[in-house]
Amino acid sequence: MMLDCSRHFFTPQFIKKQIDALAYFKLNRFHWHLTDGGGWRLEVKKYPKLIEETAYRTQNDWTKWWREHDRRYCHASDSGAYGGYYTQEDVRDIVAYAAKQHITVIPEIEMPGHSNEVFAAYPNLTCEGKAYTSPDFCPGNDSVFTFLEGVLTEVMQLFPSKYIHIGGDEAWQEKWKSCPKCQKRMKDEGLKDTHELQAYFIMRIEKFLNAHGRKLLGWDEIMQGQLAPNAAVMSWTGEEAGLKAAKAGHHVVMTPGAYCYLDMYQDVPFTQPKAMGGYVPLEKVYSYEPIANKEAATMLEKYVDGVQGNLWTEEVPTPEHAEYMLYPRMLAIARWDGHAIDQLTITSETALFML
Ligand code: ACM
Ligand code: ZN
């Protein structure tokens, strides 16, 4: 299960309650989405401004703040400030709590895109050197790698997981096209477009993680340009990316939006609180079969490591609402046992019976 704690912040106590639920339903990975445009949520000792300057924003309501207002971050003490962060002590406590229940916590630190908040604290890391100008790190600037390696060093001290998730999705890449540093990097490295520049970025981060005994995991856009040699792929745009990565011998987690995005409606929209557009009822989640291709079953059983349900929280401001979106659909995610199944006949009655 993935929980987005950037767009809305959830307390350590709430995270532990979800760990209990995951253990109860025999789900074994908690993917913790800790950084994004909604706010940076992880204390990093080397870069204290991350939480001082960007863990709070000017209002709670996502639509008002992101879509209709100015997307500004603020200080915890400012009036109306909304947000929060996890101290390193919180993290150690949660990781140990999860481990006792056989759950591995996999942290996600977003790069090179979805990083708007970082630049409110460290504007030199973006192409124009200014806050609020781009969601992307500048891959042409070596200070970016110094920064990310510093962050990842502390992340690896906190999280013993084999995999570190580095995001990789939806980088805008627009400023890279005119940034002199990015252009120089492309020329020096013989990269023909921004996709290849992104691949350079990801591969450089992979080398760093591998040198420290960890493996890189990212959303399927990390396949743009060229997939880093040892990376694992989280297939969200559909299944094609995951199947392609598996065929090339990469480990894969399947989480296609049409089946696994729990931020979408679970019932007829007019009966529901506002959600992301898209219809993903319980039956749909339950019906997901990641190894539908029987000819390739042996290969897929080897490389498809799991199925994941994701809760993005733009429209999920409270813990009660988060649980309403997660359950029972997470239980349907939990049914997959890693093997191809011959036949899956599913109705809402069988799905409910199984719960
Ligand atoms: C994603 O939904 N951008 C991974
Ligand atoms: Zn640049």
Coordinates of C-alpha atoms and ligand atoms in Angstrom, one line a residue:
M1 CA 0.0 0.0 0.0
M2 CA 1.1 3.5 -0.8
L3 CA 0.0 6.5 1.2
D4 CA 0.6 10.1 0.0
C5 CA 1.5 12.1 3.1
S6 CA 2.6 15.2 1.2
R7 CA -0.7 16.4 -0.2
H8 CA -2.2 15.9 3.3
F9 CA -0.3 15.1 6.4
F10 CA -1.2 12.0 8.5
T11 CA 0.1 11.6 12.1
P12 CA 2.5 8.9 13.2
Q13 CA -0.3 7.4 15.2
F14 CA -2.4 7.1 12.1
I15 CA 0.4 5.5 10.2
K16 CA 0.8 2.9 12.9
K17 CA -2.9 2.2 12.8
Q18 CA -2.6 1.5 9.1
I19 CA 0.5 -0.7 9.7
D20 CA -1.7 -2.8 12.0
A21 CA -4.4 -3.1 9.3
L22 CA -1.9 -4.1 6.7
A23 CA -0.5 -6.8 8.9
Y24 CA -3.9 -8.0 9.7
F25 CA -4.7 -8.4 6.0
K26 CA -1.2 -9.8 5.2
L27 CA 0.0 -6.9 3.2
N28 CA 3.8 -6.7 3.5
R29 CA 5.0 -3.4 2.1
F30 CA 4.2 0.2 3.1
H31 CA 5.3 2.6 0.5
W32 CA 5.5 6.0 2.2
H33 CA 5.2 9.0 -0.2
L34 CA 7.0 11.5 1.9
T35 CA 7.8 14.3 -0.5
D36 CA 5.9 16.2 -3.1
G37 CA 4.5 19.6 -4.0
G38 CA 2.1 19.4 -1.1
G39 CA 5.0 19.7 1.4
W40 CA 8.2 17.9 2.5
R41 CA 7.5 15.6 5.4
L42 CA 10.8 14.1 6.5
E43 CA 13.3 15.6 8.9
V44 CA 16.7 15.7 7.2
K45 CA 19.4 16.9 9.6
K46 CA 21.8 18.1 6.9
Y47 CA 19.1 20.2 5.2
P48 CA 17.0 21.6 8.0
K49 CA 15.3 24.2 5.8
L50 CA 13.3 21.4 4.1
I51 CA 11.0 21.1 7.1
E52 CA 11.4 24.6 8.4
E53 CA 10.4 26.2 5.0
T54 CA 8.2 23.7 3.3
A55 CA 6.4 21.3 5.7
Y56 CA 3.6 23.8 6.1
R57 CA 1.5 25.6 3.5
T58 CA -0.9 28.5 3.6
Q59 CA -4.0 26.4 3.7
N60 CA -5.3 22.9 4.1
D61 CA -7.8 22.7 1.2
W62 CA -6.0 21.3 -1.8
T63 CA -8.2 22.7 -4.5
K64 CA -8.0 26.2 -3.1
W65 CA -4.3 26.1 -2.4
W66 CA -3.0 24.3 -5.5
R67 CA -5.5 25.0 -8.2
E68 CA -7.0 28.4 -7.2
H69 CA -4.4 30.0 -5.1
D70 CA -0.7 30.6 -5.0
R71 CA 0.8 27.3 -3.8
R72 CA 3.0 29.0 -1.2
Y73 CA 4.7 27.3 1.7
C74 CA 4.9 29.0 5.1
H75 CA 6.2 28.5 8.6
A76 CA 4.5 26.4 11.2
S77 CA 3.9 29.5 13.4
D78 CA 2.1 31.5 10.6
S79 CA -1.6 31.9 11.1
G80 CA -3.6 29.3 9.1
A81 CA -0.5 27.2 8.5
Y82 CA -1.3 23.6 7.6
G83 CA 1.1 20.7 7.5
G84 CA 3.5 18.7 9.5
Y85 CA 6.5 16.4 9.3
Y86 CA 8.0 13.2 10.7
T87 CA 11.0 13.6 12.9
Q88 CA 13.7 11.0 12.5
E89 CA 12.7 9.6 15.8
D90 CA 9.1 9.2 14.5
V91 CA 10.5 7.4 11.4
R92 CA 12.7 5.0 13.4
D93 CA 9.7 4.2 15.6
I94 CA 7.4 3.5 12.7
V95 CA 9.9 1.4 10.8
A96 CA 10.6 -0.7 13.9
Y97 CA 6.9 -1.0 14.6
A98 CA 6.3 -2.2 11.0
A99 CA 9.2 -4.7 11.1
K100 CA 7.8 -6.4 14.1
Q101 CA 4.7 -7.1 12.0
H102 CA 6.8 -8.3 9.0
I103 CA 6.1 -5.1 7.1
T104 CA 8.9 -3.3 5.2
V105 CA 8.6 0.4 4.9
I106 CA 9.8 1.7 1.6
P107 CA 10.4 5.5 1.5
E108 CA 9.7 7.6 -1.5
I109 CA 11.8 10.7 -2.1
E110 CA 10.6 12.4 -5.3
M111 CA 13.0 13.4 -8.1
P112 CA 13.5 14.9 -10.6
G113 CA 9.9 16.2 -10.8
H114 CA 7.2 16.7 -8.2
S115 CA 9.7 18.6 -6.1
N116 CA 8.1 22.1 -6.0
E117 CA 8.5 22.3 -2.2
V118 CA 12.2 21.7 -2.2
F119 CA 12.9 24.9 -4.2
A120 CA 11.1 27.1 -1.7
A121 CA 13.9 26.1 0.7
Y122 CA 16.8 25.6 -1.7
P123 CA 16.0 27.6 -4.9
N124 CA 19.5 27.1 -6.3
L125 CA 18.6 23.5 -7.1
T126 CA 16.2 24.4 -10.0
C127 CA 17.3 25.5 -13.5
E128 CA 16.6 29.2 -13.0
G129 CA 17.9 29.3 -9.4
K130 CA 14.6 30.8 -8.2
A131 CA 11.8 29.4 -6.0
Y132 CA 8.4 28.8 -7.6
T133 CA 9.6 28.6 -11.1
S134 CA 9.7 24.8 -11.8
P135 CA 8.7 21.5 -10.1
D136 CA 12.0 19.9 -11.4
F137 CA 15.5 19.6 -10.2
C138 CA 18.2 20.8 -12.6
P139 CA 20.1 17.7 -13.9
G140 CA 22.8 20.0 -15.2
N141 CA 23.8 21.2 -11.7
D142 CA 26.2 19.0 -9.7
S143 CA 24.9 20.6 -6.4
V144 CA 21.6 18.8 -7.1
F145 CA 23.4 15.5 -6.8
T146 CA 25.3 16.6 -3.7
F147 CA 22.0 17.6 -2.1
L148 CA 20.1 14.4 -3.1
E149 CA 23.0 12.2 -2.0
G150 CA 22.9 14.0 1.3
V151 CA 19.2 13.4 1.7
L152 CA 19.4 9.8 0.5
T153 CA 22.3 9.1 3.0
E154 CA 20.0 10.0 5.9
V155 CA 17.1 8.1 4.2
M156 CA 19.2 5.0 4.1
Q157 CA 20.2 5.4 7.7
L158 CA 16.5 5.5 8.7
F159 CA 15.1 2.9 6.3
P160 CA 16.7 -0.5 6.0
S161 CA 14.6 -1.5 3.0
K162 CA 16.4 -3.1 0.0
Y163 CA 14.5 -0.6 -2.3
I164 CA 14.5 3.1 -2.1
H165 CA 11.8 4.7 -4.2
I166 CA 13.0 7.8 -6.0
G167 CA 9.7 8.8 -7.7
G168 CA 10.6 9.6 -11.3
D169 CA 7.1 10.3 -12.5
E170 CA 5.7 13.2 -14.4
A171 CA 8.8 15.5 -14.6
W172 CA 7.9 18.6 -16.5
Q173 CA 11.3 18.8 -18.2
E174 CA 10.3 22.1 -19.8
K175 CA 13.1 24.3 -18.2
W176 CA 15.7 21.7 -19.1
K177 CA 15.2 22.6 -22.8
S178 CA 16.5 26.2 -22.3
C179 CA 18.8 25.8 -19.2
P180 CA 22.4 26.4 -20.1
K181 CA 23.6 23.9 -17.5
C182 CA 21.2 21.2 -18.7
Q183 CA 22.2 21.9 -22.3
K184 CA 25.9 21.6 -21.4
R185 CA 25.2 18.3 -19.6
M186 CA 23.4 16.9 -22.6
K187 CA 26.3 17.9 -24.9
D188 CA 29.0 16.5 -22.6
E189 CA 27.1 13.2 -22.1
G190 CA 25.9 12.8 -25.7
L191 CA 22.2 12.9 -24.7
K192 CA 19.8 13.7 -27.5
D193 CA 16.7 14.8 -25.6
T194 CA 15.2 15.6 -22.2
H195 CA 14.2 11.9 -21.8
E196 CA 17.8 10.9 -22.1
L197 CA 18.7 13.7 -19.7
Q198 CA 16.2 12.2 -17.2
A199 CA 17.7 8.8 -17.7
Y200 CA 21.2 10.2 -17.0
F201 CA 19.8 11.7 -13.7
I202 CA 18.1 8.4 -12.6
M203 CA 21.2 6.3 -13.5
R204 CA 23.5 8.6 -11.5
I205 CA 21.2 8.2 -8.5
E206 CA 21.1 4.5 -9.1
K207 CA 24.9 4.3 -9.0
F208 CA 24.8 6.0 -5.7
L209 CA 22.2 3.8 -4.2
N210 CA 23.8 0.6 -5.5
A211 CA 27.2 1.7 -4.1
H212 CA 25.4 1.7 -0.7
G213 CA 23.9 -1.7 -1.2
R214 CA 20.4 -0.5 -2.1
K215 CA 18.3 -0.8 -5.2
L216 CA 16.4 1.9 -7.0
L217 CA 12.7 1.7 -7.5
G218 CA 10.7 4.3 -9.5
W219 CA 7.4 5.0 -11.3
D220 CA 7.4 3.8 -14.9
E221 CA 8.6 7.1 -16.4
I222 CA 12.1 6.0 -15.3
M223 CA 11.9 3.9 -18.5
Q224 CA 12.0 7.1 -20.7
G225 CA 15.3 7.4 -22.6
Q226 CA 16.9 4.3 -21.0
L227 CA 16.0 2.3 -17.9
A228 CA 18.8 2.2 -15.3
P229 CA 20.4 -1.2 -15.4
N230 CA 19.4 -2.5 -11.9
A231 CA 16.2 -0.6 -11.4
A232 CA 12.8 -1.9 -10.5
V233 CA 9.7 -0.4 -12.0
M234 CA 6.3 0.5 -10.5
S235 CA 3.9 0.3 -13.4
W236 CA 1.1 2.9 -12.9
T237 CA 0.3 4.4 -16.3
G238 CA -1.0 1.0 -17.3
E239 CA 0.5 -2.5 -17.5
E240 CA 2.5 -2.1 -20.6
A241 CA 5.5 -0.5 -19.0
G242 CA 5.6 -3.2 -16.3
L243 CA 5.4 -6.0 -18.8
K244 CA 8.1 -4.4 -20.9
A245 CA 10.4 -4.0 -17.9
A246 CA 9.7 -7.6 -16.8
K247 CA 10.6 -8.9 -20.2
A248 CA 13.8 -7.1 -20.0
G249 CA 14.6 -8.8 -16.7
H250 CA 13.6 -6.0 -14.3
H251 CA 11.6 -6.5 -11.2
V252 CA 8.2 -4.9 -11.3
V253 CA 5.3 -3.8 -9.0
M254 CA 2.0 -3.6 -10.8
T255 CA -0.2 -0.7 -9.8
P256 CA -2.1 0.3 -13.0
G257 CA -4.3 3.3 -12.4
A258 CA -7.5 1.7 -13.7
Y259 CA -7.4 -1.0 -11.0
C260 CA -5.2 0.2 -8.2
Y261 CA -5.8 3.9 -7.7
L262 CA -7.8 4.2 -4.6
D263 CA -8.1 8.0 -4.9
M264 CA -10.7 7.4 -7.6
Y265 CA -14.4 7.0 -7.0
Q266 CA -15.5 3.7 -5.5
D267 CA -19.2 4.2 -6.1
V268 CA -21.5 6.4 -8.2
P269 CA -19.9 9.8 -7.9
F270 CA -23.0 11.7 -6.8
T271 CA -23.2 9.5 -3.7
Q272 CA -19.6 10.1 -2.8
P273 CA -17.3 12.7 -1.4
K274 CA -15.2 14.4 -4.0
A275 CA -12.6 12.1 -5.5
M276 CA -10.2 12.0 -8.4
G277 CA -12.0 11.4 -11.7
G278 CA -12.2 7.7 -12.6
Y279 CA -14.2 4.8 -11.4
V280 CA -12.5 2.0 -9.4
P281 CA -15.1 0.1 -7.4
L282 CA -14.3 -2.9 -5.2
E283 CA -15.1 -5.4 -7.9
K284 CA -12.7 -3.7 -10.3
V285 CA -9.9 -3.9 -7.8
Y286 CA -10.7 -7.5 -7.0
S287 CA -10.8 -8.5 -10.6
Y288 CA -7.2 -7.3 -11.3
E289 CA -5.0 -10.1 -12.6
P290 CA -1.4 -9.1 -13.1
I291 CA -0.5 -12.3 -14.8
A292 CA -3.2 -12.5 -17.4
N293 CA -0.8 -13.6 -20.1
K294 CA -0.6 -17.3 -19.6
E295 CA 2.3 -17.9 -22.1
A296 CA 4.4 -15.5 -20.2
A297 CA 3.3 -16.7 -16.7
T298 CA 6.6 -18.3 -15.6
M299 CA 8.6 -15.2 -16.6
L300 CA 6.0 -12.9 -15.0
E301 CA 5.8 -14.9 -11.8
K302 CA 9.6 -14.4 -11.5
Y303 CA 9.6 -10.6 -12.1
V304 CA 6.3 -9.3 -10.9
D305 CA 7.0 -8.9 -7.2
G306 CA 3.6 -7.6 -6.2
V307 CA 0.5 -5.5 -6.7
Q308 CA 0.1 -2.2 -4.9
G309 CA -2.9 0.0 -4.0
N310 CA -2.2 3.8 -4.0
L311 CA -3.9 6.4 -2.0
W312 CA -3.1 9.9 -3.3
T313 CA -4.5 12.4 -1.0
E314 CA -5.2 15.7 -2.8
E315 CA -8.9 15.1 -2.0
V316 CA -8.4 13.3 1.2
P317 CA -7.9 15.8 4.1
T318 CA -8.8 13.7 7.1
P319 CA -7.8 10.3 8.6
E320 CA -11.5 9.1 8.5
H321 CA -11.6 9.9 4.8
A322 CA -8.4 8.1 4.1
E323 CA -9.7 4.9 5.7
Y324 CA -13.0 5.3 3.8
M325 CA -10.9 5.3 0.6
L326 CA -8.5 2.5 1.6
Y327 CA -11.0 0.0 2.9
P328 CA -12.3 -2.3 1.8
R329 CA -10.5 -1.9 -1.5
M330 CA -7.1 -2.6 0.1
L331 CA -8.5 -6.0 1.0
A332 CA -9.1 -6.7 -2.7
I333 CA -5.4 -5.8 -3.4
A334 CA -4.4 -8.3 -0.7
R335 CA -6.0 -11.2 -2.5
W336 CA -3.1 -11.5 -5.0
D337 CA -0.7 -14.2 -4.0
G338 CA 1.9 -13.9 -6.7
H339 CA 0.7 -16.6 -9.0
A340 CA -1.3 -16.7 -12.2
I341 CA -4.8 -17.9 -11.7
D342 CA -6.7 -19.9 -14.2
Q343 CA -10.0 -18.3 -13.8
L344 CA -11.4 -15.5 -11.8
T345 CA -15.1 -15.1 -11.7
I346 CA -16.0 -12.1 -9.8
T347 CA -19.2 -10.4 -8.8
S348 CA -19.7 -7.8 -6.1
E349 CA -21.2 -10.7 -4.0
T350 CA -18.1 -12.8 -4.2
A351 CA -15.9 -9.8 -3.5
L352 CA -17.9 -8.9 -0.4
F353 CA -18.1 -12.5 0.7
M354 CA -14.3 -12.8 0.5
L355 CA -14.0 -9.8 2.9
Ligands
ACM1 C1 1.6 9.0 -10.3 O1 0.4 8.7 -10.1 N1 2.0 10.1 -10.7 C2 2.6 7.9 -10.0
ZN2 ZN 18.9 22.9 -15.7

